[in-house]
Coordinates of C-alpha atoms in Angstrom, one line a residue:
M1 CA 18.4 -13.5 31.3
C2 CA 17.6 -10.1 29.9
A3 CA 17.8 -11.3 26.4
M4 CA 15.7 -14.2 27.3
Q5 CA 12.9 -12.0 28.5
I6 CA 13.1 -9.9 25.4
F7 CA 12.9 -12.6 22.9
M8 CA 9.8 -14.3 25.0
T9 CA 8.0 -10.7 24.6
F10 CA 8.6 -11.0 20.9
C11 CA 7.2 -14.5 20.7
I12 CA 4.0 -13.5 22.9
S13 CA 3.3 -10.3 20.9
A14 CA 3.6 -12.1 17.4
H15 CA 1.4 -14.8 18.8
N16 CA -1.3 -12.5 20.6
S17 CA -1.9 -10.1 17.4
M18 CA -3.1 -12.9 15.2
P19 CA -6.7 -13.1 14.5
Q20 CA -8.6 -16.0 15.9
E21 CA -10.2 -18.6 13.6
Q22 CA -13.5 -17.4 12.1
H23 CA -16.0 -17.7 9.3
P24 CA -14.8 -15.5 6.3
L25 CA -18.4 -13.9 6.3
A26 CA -18.3 -13.0 10.1
F27 CA -17.8 -9.4 9.0
C28 CA -21.2 -9.1 7.2
K29 CA -23.6 -6.9 9.8
N30 CA -26.5 -7.8 7.2
S31 CA -26.0 -11.5 7.7
P32 CA -28.0 -12.4 10.9
K33 CA -26.4 -15.8 11.3
L34 CA -22.9 -14.4 11.5
A35 CA -21.1 -12.3 13.9
D36 CA -19.9 -8.8 14.1
P37 CA -16.1 -8.5 12.3
N38 CA -15.5 -5.2 13.9
N39 CA -15.2 -7.5 17.1
R40 CA -13.2 -10.1 15.7
P41 CA -11.2 -11.4 18.7
L42 CA -7.4 -11.5 18.5
I43 CA -5.8 -14.5 20.0
V44 CA -4.7 -12.1 22.9
D45 CA -8.3 -12.0 23.9
G46 CA -8.7 -16.1 23.7
S47 CA -8.9 -18.6 26.4
L48 CA -5.8 -20.1 28.5
W49 CA -5.5 -22.9 26.2
L50 CA -4.5 -20.8 23.1
H51 CA -1.5 -19.7 25.3
A52 CA -0.4 -23.0 26.4
P53 CA 2.7 -23.6 24.3
K54 CA 4.1 -20.4 25.4
A55 CA 3.7 -21.1 28.8
F56 CA 5.3 -24.5 28.2
L57 CA 8.3 -22.7 26.4
W58 CA 8.5 -20.1 29.4
L59 CA 8.6 -22.8 32.1
L60 CA 11.7 -24.5 30.4
T61 CA 13.4 -21.1 30.1
E62 CA 12.9 -20.1 33.5
A63 CA 13.8 -23.8 34.8
T64 CA 17.3 -23.3 32.9
I65 CA 17.8 -19.7 34.2
I66 CA 17.2 -21.0 37.7
A67 CA 19.7 -23.9 37.3
L68 CA 22.5 -21.6 36.1
S69 CA 22.0 -19.1 38.8
C70 CA 22.0 -21.9 41.4
Y71 CA 25.0 -23.6 39.9
D72 CA 27.0 -19.7 39.6
H73 CA 26.2 -19.4 43.5
Y74 CA 27.4 -22.6 44.6
I75 CA 30.5 -22.2 42.4
T76 CA 31.1 -18.8 44.1
R77 CA 30.6 -19.8 47.6
K78 CA 32.9 -22.8 46.9
Q79 CA 35.8 -20.8 45.6
A80 CA 35.3 -18.5 48.8
R81 CA 35.6 -21.2 51.3
E82 CA 38.7 -22.4 49.5
R83 CA 40.5 -19.0 49.1
I84 CA 39.4 -17.1 52.3
G85 CA 40.9 -18.4 55.6
P86 CA 39.2 -18.9 59.0
D87 CA 40.2 -15.2 59.9
C88 CA 38.1 -14.0 57.2
H89 CA 41.3 -12.5 55.6
G90 CA 42.1 -13.0 51.8
T91 CA 40.6 -12.1 48.6
V92 CA 38.7 -14.0 45.9
Q93 CA 39.5 -13.5 42.1
T94 CA 37.0 -14.0 39.6
E95 CA 38.1 -16.7 36.9
C96 CA 37.5 -15.8 33.3
T97 CA 37.4 -19.6 32.4
Q98 CA 34.1 -21.4 32.7
D99 CA 33.6 -25.0 33.4
H100 CA 32.0 -27.6 31.2
V101 CA 28.6 -27.5 33.3
H102 CA 28.7 -23.6 33.2
I103 CA 28.9 -23.9 29.4
V104 CA 26.1 -26.6 28.8
L105 CA 23.6 -24.5 30.8
T106 CA 24.6 -21.6 29.0
V107 CA 24.4 -23.4 25.5
L108 CA 21.0 -24.6 26.7
E109 CA 19.8 -20.9 27.6
I110 CA 20.8 -20.0 24.1
F111 CA 19.0 -22.7 22.6
W112 CA 15.7 -21.7 24.3
I113 CA 16.5 -18.4 22.9
F114 CA 16.8 -19.9 19.6
M115 CA 13.4 -21.9 20.1
Y116 CA 12.0 -18.5 20.7
C117 CA 13.0 -17.1 17.5
V118 CA 12.0 -20.3 15.9
W119 CA 8.5 -19.8 17.0
F120 CA 8.5 -16.2 16.5
H121 CA 9.2 -16.7 12.7
K122 CA 6.6 -19.4 12.7
Y123 CA 3.8 -17.4 14.3
I124 CA 4.7 -14.4 11.8
L125 CA 4.4 -16.9 8.7
Q126 CA 1.3 -18.2 10.0
E127 CA -0.1 -15.0 10.4
F128 CA 1.0 -13.5 7.1
R129 CA -0.6 -16.5 5.5
R130 CA -3.9 -16.3 7.4
L131 CA -4.2 -12.4 6.9
S132 CA -3.5 -12.8 3.2
T133 CA -6.9 -14.8 3.2
L134 CA -8.7 -11.9 5.1
P135 CA -10.2 -8.5 4.3
Y136 CA -7.5 -6.0 4.9
G137 CA -9.8 -3.4 6.2
Q138 CA -11.3 -5.7 8.9
N139 CA -7.8 -6.7 10.0
R140 CA -5.9 -3.5 9.8
I141 CA -4.6 -3.7 13.0
S142 CA -3.3 -7.3 12.8
N143 CA -1.9 -6.3 9.5
L144 CA 0.0 -3.4 11.0
L145 CA 1.3 -5.4 13.9
V146 CA 2.7 -8.4 12.0
R147 CA 4.6 -5.9 9.8
L148 CA 5.8 -3.9 12.8
N149 CA 6.8 -7.0 14.3
T150 CA 8.9 -7.9 11.2
R151 CA 10.5 -4.7 10.5
L152 CA 11.5 -4.0 14.1
R153 CA 12.3 -7.3 15.5
L154 CA 13.9 -9.5 13.0
P155 CA 16.7 -7.1 12.6
F156 CA 17.1 -7.1 16.5
M157 CA 17.5 -10.9 16.3
A158 CA 20.0 -10.7 13.5
V159 CA 22.1 -8.2 15.8
F160 CA 21.6 -10.4 18.9
V161 CA 23.0 -13.5 16.9
L162 CA 25.9 -11.4 15.6
C163 CA 26.8 -9.9 19.1
F164 CA 26.4 -13.2 20.6
I165 CA 28.9 -15.0 18.0
L166 CA 31.6 -12.2 18.2
L167 CA 31.6 -11.1 21.8
W168 CA 31.2 -14.5 23.4
A169 CA 31.4 -17.3 21.3
V170 CA 34.4 -16.7 19.4
K171 CA 36.9 -17.1 22.7
I172 CA 34.6 -18.4 25.3
N173 CA 37.0 -18.5 27.9
S174 CA 38.6 -15.1 27.3
C175 CA 37.9 -12.2 30.1
F176 CA 36.8 -9.9 27.2
S177 CA 33.8 -12.6 26.4
F178 CA 33.3 -13.0 30.3
V179 CA 32.7 -9.4 30.8
T180 CA 30.9 -8.6 27.8
S181 CA 28.4 -11.3 28.5
W182 CA 28.1 -10.4 32.1
Y183 CA 27.1 -6.8 31.0
G184 CA 24.6 -8.0 28.7
L185 CA 26.2 -7.4 25.3
L186 CA 26.2 -3.9 25.2
P187 CA 25.2 -3.5 21.3
M188 CA 22.2 -5.7 21.9
Q189 CA 21.1 -3.4 24.6
I190 CA 21.6 -0.3 22.5
L191 CA 19.4 -1.7 19.7
E192 CA 16.8 -3.0 22.5
T193 CA 16.6 0.6 23.6
A194 CA 16.1 1.8 20.0
V195 CA 13.0 -0.7 19.3
I196 CA 11.4 0.3 22.7
V197 CA 11.5 3.8 21.6
A198 CA 10.2 3.0 18.2
W199 CA 7.2 0.9 20.0
S200 CA 6.5 3.6 22.4
F201 CA 6.1 6.3 19.8
I202 CA 3.5 4.3 17.8
A203 CA 1.6 3.2 21.0
M204 CA 1.7 6.7 22.4
P205 CA -1.8 8.0 23.1
K206 CA -3.5 10.5 20.9
D207 CA -5.8 13.2 21.8
P208 CA -9.2 11.9 22.2
K209 CA -10.9 15.2 20.9
G210 CA -9.2 14.6 17.6
Q211 CA -10.5 11.1 16.9
P212 CA -7.3 10.5 14.9
A213 CA -8.0 6.7 14.6
L214 CA -11.9 7.3 13.6
M215 CA -11.0 10.0 11.2
Q216 CA -8.6 7.5 9.3
V217 CA -11.5 5.1 9.1
W218 CA -13.9 7.4 7.8
M219 CA -11.2 8.7 5.4
Q220 CA -10.7 5.1 4.0
E221 CA -14.2 4.5 3.2
F222 CA -15.0 4.4 -0.8
C223 CA -17.7 3.7 -3.0
W224 CA -18.1 1.2 -5.7
S225 CA -20.1 3.0 -8.2
Y226 CA -20.4 6.4 -9.3
R227 CA -24.3 6.4 -8.6
S228 CA -24.1 5.6 -5.1
K229 CA -21.1 8.1 -4.4
A230 CA -23.3 10.8 -3.1
A231 CA -25.3 8.6 -0.8
K232 CA -22.2 7.1 0.3
M233 CA -20.2 10.4 1.3
A234 CA -23.7 11.8 3.0
A235 CA -23.6 8.5 5.3
R236 CA -20.1 8.9 6.1
N237 CA -20.3 12.8 6.9
Q238 CA -23.0 11.8 9.3
S239 CA -20.6 10.1 11.3
A240 CA -19.2 13.4 12.2
P241 CA -21.4 16.4 10.9
N242 CA -19.3 18.9 12.6
N243 CA -16.0 17.9 11.3
A244 CA -15.4 20.2 8.4
E245 CA -12.2 18.2 7.0
L246 CA -14.4 15.3 6.8
V247 CA -17.2 17.0 5.0
A248 CA -14.8 18.3 2.4
A249 CA -13.0 15.3 1.8
P250 CA -13.4 13.5 -1.5
M251 CA -14.2 9.6 -1.8
F252 CA -12.4 7.3 -4.2
C253 CA -14.9 5.6 -6.9
F254 CA -14.0 1.8 -7.7
E255 CA -16.2 2.5 -10.7
D256 CA -14.3 5.6 -12.2
A257 CA -10.8 3.8 -11.7
M258 CA -11.8 1.1 -13.6
K259 CA -13.3 2.9 -16.7
L260 CA -10.3 5.5 -16.5
L261 CA -7.8 2.2 -16.5
Y262 CA -9.6 1.6 -19.8
W263 CA -8.8 4.9 -21.2
T264 CA -5.1 5.0 -19.9
S265 CA -4.7 1.7 -22.0
L266 CA -6.5 3.2 -25.0
T267 CA -4.0 6.1 -25.2
Y268 CA -1.3 3.5 -25.8
D269 CA -3.0 1.7 -28.5
Y270 CA -5.1 4.1 -30.5
K271 CA -3.6 5.3 -33.7
E272 CA -0.6 3.0 -33.0
A273 CA -1.5 -0.7 -32.5
E274 CA -3.1 -2.7 -35.5
R275 CA -4.6 -5.3 -33.6
T276 CA -6.1 -4.5 -30.3
I277 CA -9.7 -4.9 -28.8
L278 CA -9.4 -1.6 -27.1
T279 CA -11.8 0.8 -29.2
I280 CA -12.5 4.6 -29.1
H281 CA -16.4 3.6 -29.5
K282 CA -16.2 1.4 -26.1
G283 CA -14.2 4.2 -24.4
K284 CA -16.9 6.7 -25.4
E285 CA -19.7 4.3 -24.3
L286 CA -18.1 4.0 -20.8
Y287 CA -18.9 7.6 -20.0
G288 CA -21.6 8.5 -22.7
L289 CA -19.0 10.8 -24.6
E290 CA -20.4 11.9 -28.1
S291 CA -16.9 13.1 -29.6
H292 CA -13.3 12.8 -29.3
E293 CA -10.2 14.3 -30.2
L294 CA -6.6 13.4 -30.5
L295 CA -3.8 15.9 -29.5
W296 CA -0.2 14.5 -30.2
E297 CA 2.9 16.6 -30.0
Q298 CA 5.4 15.0 -32.1
K299 CA 8.5 17.1 -30.8
H300 CA 8.6 15.1 -27.5
D301 CA 6.0 12.5 -28.3
T302 CA 3.2 13.7 -25.9
K303 CA 0.0 12.3 -26.7
C304 CA -3.5 13.2 -25.1
L305 CA -6.6 11.5 -26.1
M306 CA -9.7 13.8 -25.3
G307 CA -13.7 12.8 -25.0
F308 CA -16.6 15.0 -24.7
G309 CA -19.9 14.4 -23.7
P310 CA -23.1 15.8 -22.4
D311 CA -22.0 16.1 -18.7
T312 CA -18.3 15.1 -18.7
I313 CA -15.0 15.8 -20.5
L314 CA -12.3 13.0 -20.6
L315 CA -8.5 13.6 -21.1
A316 CA -6.2 10.7 -20.8
F317 CA -2.3 10.7 -21.6
R318 CA -0.1 8.1 -22.7
G319 CA 2.8 7.3 -20.5
T320 CA 6.4 6.3 -21.6
A321 CA 6.3 4.5 -25.2
S322 CA 9.4 5.8 -27.0
L323 CA 12.9 7.2 -26.4
K324 CA 11.8 10.5 -26.6
N325 CA 9.5 10.0 -23.6
A326 CA 12.5 8.2 -21.6
S327 CA 14.5 11.2 -22.3
A328 CA 11.9 13.3 -20.6
D329 CA 11.4 11.0 -17.8
I330 CA 15.5 11.3 -16.9
Q331 CA 15.4 15.1 -16.7
A332 CA 14.7 14.8 -13.1
W333 CA 16.1 18.3 -12.0
Q334 CA 13.4 20.9 -10.8
V335 CA 11.9 24.0 -12.6
V336 CA 9.9 26.7 -11.6
H337 CA 6.3 25.9 -12.3
P338 CA 4.8 28.7 -14.3
P339 CA 3.9 31.5 -13.5
L340 CA 6.9 32.3 -11.0
R341 CA 5.3 32.9 -7.6
G342 CA 6.6 32.0 -4.1
R343 CA 9.9 32.5 -2.7
C344 CA 12.4 29.5 -3.3
W345 CA 14.4 30.2 -0.1
T346 CA 11.5 29.8 2.1
G347 CA 10.3 26.6 0.5
Q348 CA 7.3 28.3 -0.8
Q349 CA 7.9 28.4 -4.5
P350 CA 6.1 25.6 -6.6
R351 CA 8.8 23.7 -8.7
V352 CA 8.4 20.4 -10.8
H353 CA 10.0 18.0 -12.7
A354 CA 11.7 19.6 -15.6
G355 CA 10.9 16.8 -18.1
F356 CA 7.5 16.3 -17.3
L357 CA 6.9 20.2 -17.8
K358 CA 8.9 20.2 -21.0
S359 CA 6.5 17.5 -22.3
W360 CA 3.3 19.3 -21.1
L361 CA 4.4 22.7 -22.7
A362 CA 5.9 21.4 -25.9
G363 CA 4.2 22.6 -29.2
N364 CA 2.0 24.6 -27.0
L365 CA 0.1 21.5 -26.0
K366 CA -1.0 23.0 -22.7
A367 CA -2.7 25.9 -24.3
K368 CA -4.4 23.8 -26.8
V369 CA -5.6 21.4 -24.0
V370 CA -6.7 24.2 -21.6
S371 CA -8.3 26.5 -24.5
T372 CA -10.4 23.5 -26.0
V373 CA -11.8 22.9 -22.4
L374 CA -12.7 26.3 -22.2
K375 CA -14.1 26.4 -25.5
V376 CA -16.7 23.5 -24.6
L377 CA -17.3 25.0 -21.2
H378 CA -18.0 28.4 -22.8
H379 CA -20.4 26.9 -25.4
Q380 CA -22.8 25.6 -22.9
K381 CA -22.5 28.6 -20.9
K382 CA -26.3 29.3 -21.2
S383 CA -27.4 26.2 -20.3
P384 CA -24.6 24.3 -18.5
T385 CA -24.5 20.8 -18.4
I386 CA -21.0 19.6 -17.9
K387 CA -20.4 18.5 -14.2
R388 CA -17.1 17.1 -14.1
I389 CA -13.8 17.0 -15.9
L390 CA -11.9 13.7 -15.6
V391 CA -8.2 13.4 -16.2
T392 CA -6.1 10.2 -16.2
G393 CA -2.7 8.8 -17.5
H394 CA -0.3 6.0 -16.4
S395 CA 3.6 6.3 -15.7
L396 CA 4.7 9.4 -17.4
G397 CA 1.1 10.1 -18.6
G398 CA 0.3 10.2 -14.8
A399 CA 2.7 13.2 -14.2
L400 CA 1.2 14.9 -17.2
A401 CA -2.2 14.4 -15.9
N402 CA -1.3 16.1 -12.7
L403 CA -0.2 19.1 -14.5
C404 CA -3.2 19.0 -16.7
A405 CA -5.6 18.7 -14.0
F406 CA -4.1 21.8 -12.3
D407 CA -4.0 24.0 -15.1
I408 CA -7.6 23.2 -16.0
A409 CA -8.8 23.5 -12.6
A410 CA -6.8 27.2 -12.1
A411 CA -8.2 28.3 -15.7
I412 CA -11.9 27.2 -14.7
K413 CA -11.5 29.1 -11.5
E414 CA -10.1 32.2 -13.3
A415 CA -12.8 32.0 -15.7
G416 CA -15.6 31.7 -13.3
A417 CA -17.0 28.8 -15.2
S418 CA -20.0 26.6 -13.2
A419 CA -22.2 23.8 -13.5
E420 CA -25.8 23.8 -13.8
G421 CA -27.4 25.4 -10.8
G422 CA -24.1 27.4 -10.3
Q423 CA -22.3 24.3 -8.7
T424 CA -18.5 24.0 -9.1
I425 CA -17.1 21.9 -11.8
T426 CA -15.2 19.0 -10.5
V427 CA -11.9 18.2 -11.8
S428 CA -11.0 14.8 -10.8
C429 CA -7.8 13.0 -11.4
Y430 CA -6.9 9.4 -11.3
T431 CA -3.5 8.2 -12.2
F432 CA -1.7 4.7 -12.1
G433 CA 1.7 4.2 -11.5
A434 CA 2.7 8.1 -11.8
P435 CA 6.0 9.4 -10.2
R436 CA 6.3 12.3 -8.1
T437 CA 5.7 15.5 -10.1
G438 CA 6.9 18.7 -8.0
N439 CA 7.9 19.6 -4.4
S440 CA 5.8 20.2 -1.4
A441 CA 4.9 23.7 -2.5
F442 CA 3.5 22.6 -5.8
R443 CA 1.5 19.6 -3.9
S444 CA -0.1 22.2 -1.6
E445 CA -1.2 24.3 -4.3
Y446 CA -2.4 21.3 -6.3
N447 CA -4.4 19.6 -3.5
A448 CA -6.2 23.2 -2.8
L449 CA -7.2 23.3 -6.5
V450 CA -7.9 19.6 -7.2
P451 CA -8.8 17.9 -4.0
E452 CA -10.5 14.8 -5.9
S453 CA -6.9 13.4 -6.7
W454 CA -6.1 9.7 -6.6
A455 CA -3.0 8.0 -7.1
V456 CA -3.4 4.4 -7.6
I457 CA -0.3 2.4 -6.8
N458 CA 0.4 -1.2 -7.5
D459 CA 2.1 -2.9 -4.5
Q460 CA 5.7 -2.7 -5.0
D461 CA 5.8 -0.4 -8.3
V462 CA 9.6 1.0 -8.4
V463 CA 8.5 4.0 -10.5
T464 CA 6.1 5.6 -7.8
R465 CA 9.1 5.5 -5.3
G466 CA 11.2 7.4 -7.5
G467 CA 12.0 11.1 -7.2
K468 CA 11.6 11.7 -3.5
M469 CA 15.3 12.8 -3.5
V470 CA 15.2 13.8 0.5
F471 CA 11.9 15.5 0.4
L472 CA 12.7 17.4 -2.7
Y473 CA 9.4 15.8 -4.7
S474 CA 6.0 15.1 -3.0
R475 CA 3.2 13.3 -4.5
P476 CA 0.1 15.3 -4.9
G477 CA -3.2 13.8 -4.1
Q478 CA -4.2 10.8 -2.1
R479 CA -2.9 7.4 -2.6
V480 CA -4.9 4.3 -3.1
L481 CA -2.7 1.0 -2.8
V482 CA -3.6 -2.2 -4.8
N483 CA -2.1 -5.8 -5.0
S484 CA -2.4 -9.2 -6.7
R485 CA -3.7 -10.5 -3.5
G486 CA -7.2 -8.4 -3.8
D487 CA -6.2 -5.8 -1.2
M488 CA -7.1 -2.1 -1.7
I489 CA -6.1 0.4 0.8
V490 CA -7.6 3.8 0.2
R491 CA -5.7 6.7 1.9
P492 CA -3.1 4.7 3.8
S493 CA -1.6 6.5 6.9
W494 CA 2.2 7.2 6.7
V495 CA 2.8 4.2 8.9
E496 CA 0.8 2.1 6.9
A497 CA 2.2 2.9 3.5
S498 CA 5.7 2.5 4.8
L499 CA 4.9 -1.0 6.2
Q500 CA 3.5 -2.1 2.9
R501 CA 6.5 -1.0 1.3
L502 CA 9.3 -3.5 1.0
P503 CA 13.1 -2.7 -0.1
G504 CA 13.9 -2.5 -3.8
G505 CA 10.7 -2.2 -5.3
S506 CA 9.6 -4.1 -8.9
V507 CA 9.8 -2.8 -12.2
N508 CA 7.3 -5.5 -13.2
H509 CA 4.8 -4.2 -10.9
H510 CA 4.9 -0.8 -12.8
L511 CA 3.6 -2.8 -16.2
L512 CA 0.1 -1.7 -17.0
T513 CA -1.2 -5.1 -17.2
Q514 CA -0.1 -5.6 -13.6
Y515 CA -2.5 -2.9 -12.7
Y516 CA -5.2 -4.3 -14.6
N517 CA -4.7 -7.9 -12.5
S518 CA -4.5 -6.0 -9.2
M519 CA -8.0 -4.2 -9.8
C520 CA -9.2 -7.4 -11.2
A521 CA -8.0 -9.1 -8.2
V522 CA -9.9 -6.9 -6.0
I523 CA -13.1 -7.6 -7.9
L524 CA -12.6 -11.3 -7.8
Q525 CA -12.1 -11.3 -4.1
Q526 CA -15.4 -9.9 -3.5
F527 CA -16.8 -13.2 -4.5
E528 CA -13.9 -15.1 -2.4
N529 CA -13.1 -15.1 1.2
K530 CA -11.6 -11.6 1.3
L531 CA -14.9 -9.9 0.4
V532 CA -15.7 -6.4 2.1
C533 CA -19.0 -5.5 3.4
G534 CA -21.1 -4.3 0.4
G535 CA -18.4 -5.5 -2.2
M536 CA -20.8 -7.9 -3.8
E537 CA -23.6 -5.4 -4.2
G538 CA -21.2 -2.6 -5.5
I539 CA -19.8 -4.8 -8.1
V540 CA -23.2 -5.7 -9.3
E541 CA -24.5 -2.2 -9.2
M542 CA -21.4 -1.2 -11.2
C543 CA -22.0 -3.7 -14.1
M544 CA -25.7 -2.8 -14.2
E545 CA -24.8 0.9 -14.7
T546 CA -22.1 0.1 -17.2
P547 CA -22.9 -3.0 -19.3
I548 CA -19.5 -3.0 -21.1
L549 CA -18.0 -3.6 -17.7
G550 CA -20.3 -6.3 -17.0
D551 CA -19.4 -7.7 -20.6
L552 CA -15.9 -7.6 -20.0
L553 CA -15.9 -9.1 -16.3
E554 CA -17.9 -12.1 -17.9
S555 CA -15.5 -12.6 -20.9
F556 CA -12.4 -12.4 -18.9
M557 CA -13.2 -13.1 -15.3
G558 CA -16.0 -15.4 -15.7
L559 CA -18.5 -13.4 -13.6
P560 CA -21.9 -13.6 -15.4
L561 CA -23.9 -10.7 -14.2
Q562 CA -27.1 -13.2 -13.3
E563 CA -24.6 -15.2 -11.4
M564 CA -23.3 -12.2 -9.4
Q565 CA -26.6 -11.2 -8.6
H566 CA -27.6 -14.5 -7.0
A567 CA -24.3 -14.6 -5.0
A568 CA -25.1 -11.1 -3.4
A569 CA -28.8 -12.2 -2.6
S570 CA -27.4 -15.2 -1.0
L571 CA -25.2 -13.3 1.0
R572 CA -27.9 -11.3 2.3
Q573 CA -29.5 -14.8 3.5
G574 CA -26.2 -15.4 5.4
E575 CA -24.9 -17.9 2.9
H576 CA -21.5 -17.5 0.7
V577 CA -22.2 -19.2 -2.5
K578 CA -19.1 -18.8 -4.8
I579 CA -19.1 -18.6 -8.7
S580 CA -17.7 -21.6 -9.8
T581 CA -16.3 -20.0 -13.6
A582 CA -14.6 -17.0 -11.6
R583 CA -11.1 -16.6 -12.2
Q584 CA -8.2 -14.3 -12.4
P585 CA -8.0 -13.1 -16.1
K586 CA -4.9 -13.8 -18.1
L587 CA -5.4 -11.4 -20.9
A588 CA -6.9 -8.5 -18.7
F589 CA -8.9 -6.2 -21.1
Y590 CA -6.7 -5.8 -24.2
V591 CA -4.2 -7.9 -26.2
R592 CA -1.6 -6.7 -28.5
D593 CA -0.5 -8.6 -31.5
S594 CA 3.4 -9.0 -31.5
S595 CA 3.7 -9.6 -35.2
S596 CA 1.8 -6.4 -36.1
K597 CA 3.8 -3.6 -37.2
D598 CA 3.2 0.0 -35.4
K599 CA 1.7 2.7 -37.7
R600 CA 4.4 4.9 -36.2
R601 CA 8.5 4.7 -36.4
T602 CA 8.4 3.4 -32.7
S603 CA 10.3 0.3 -32.4
S604 CA 9.2 -2.8 -30.6
S605 CA 11.7 -2.0 -27.8
D606 CA 10.0 1.4 -27.2
M607 CA 6.5 -0.4 -27.0
R608 CA 7.6 -2.5 -24.3
M609 CA 8.1 0.3 -22.0
A610 CA 4.5 1.3 -22.3
G611 CA 3.3 -1.6 -20.1
T612 CA 3.9 -5.2 -21.7
P613 CA 7.1 -7.3 -22.7
S614 CA 7.2 -8.0 -26.4
G615 CA 5.5 -10.9 -27.6
S616 CA 3.2 -11.6 -24.6
Q617 CA -0.3 -11.2 -24.0
V618 CA -1.7 -9.0 -21.5

């Protein structure tokens, strides 16, 4: 009976956490014809008819339990009348054997439990399918609940089946099976207790003064274009003007991520691939840069591409593209991050990946990069115009970008350089598929120096999971999770990130082409069913500010600017007009010719590590 109630609770919970059917545009507050998405009802808040299937199954199970209890009571009284005399002397021994009626009723009870399992899986699959077509942010609680149900309750059901087979069904008429089933299959009870403790911790009330739930929502806001970033941050900060943490928190910019993804790809092809549509001219035009410089350290094959403009300095690092780079990747032991500071035995000494640091310091690359940036800032000291420094990279390049951003921010702070009007020069770092760089002490110092740092992670990217080694490594900056379904989660909570992660990981998801596809899927879904409020307008504004991005979206995704403007205008009127030519790109934004020979002595197998299989188009 205990197991029956547990499985019934599982089934009810899986069904109740599903959102009710609703129009996909119901979340847009600016659509007068549609409802508010934040009040989107779950099935638990629906009518009684939605709960009728669960009630029907519950009645069948209860009828079976009552029948089994009545039959047990009848057999016990019958044995008592037969074995105890009229003078009430004698004893009744419980028999371990079970007759056919008892076995049939027990099997029927197990059958209803099995039906609960089937219905539970049915509801879970239905919820996954339905949520995959809805915006993640507006259905965040449902996404968390369905993943919690999958993680916590599916193992419990598997253990129950195993206990039932080993402890009862193998020798059904043995006293051991009789006793263990009478006491409720003890291993199952232990696991049930663990599940209840886990759910109780997750549902534990929080401090209402701290407003952790609201803080999480505010922190997860992002802007589509750099032009709207200041206004978006000001509107966010008005939600809690007295909250210093919220006011100081940076905001993720999708436009910057797309532009820097272009530069990240450019570092692989520049001066290496003979045939590519990625050009330094287009890269500089993205940020209005006027000049560029390539620093290429040959001993460890560390490549840094720099661009300089009136108000922006950009540095992009190439990822693993040769055996020398792979050799640096596997040097995973920790070394002290220079200069020596802190105490190792207290855990306050910043330490980083030995291979990453060696690649950054090799050939005096660090000194060349930092001195070049400081020289540019010094030349415009009388009339400072540089406002921000952008650092980016993929894979190994992302780890180098973290080290570079840290050293540049420290050098600027020490030199006292500032932007126009005495404002602080912003150092921003966007990495793609970057492994963890250092320990928690390094992360703390890094986050204080480079608060605007974003680690973009594609779905189940296996490289981003590596290097943790029982808390020896810790990821700096803030995470941004993307996937090919068009979901983007900025600053996921620890529970949220853990539930998104599946066992094993994927090497394919680490490829740079997959990052392109996921970022393009986020754009595409703004014109499909998973659009977020303001998404269409944000993409249109981004393309208007950066015509190159607009041309790329039109060429590779079938999203002409005029069609997008028309769809955004229709949405404001409460109508969802889809663009018939919109598609997920097959070639992303660049292509390598597999027949071309590399200008360097890098083999084709080495180039495959950069982000695409040999002979394929990306």
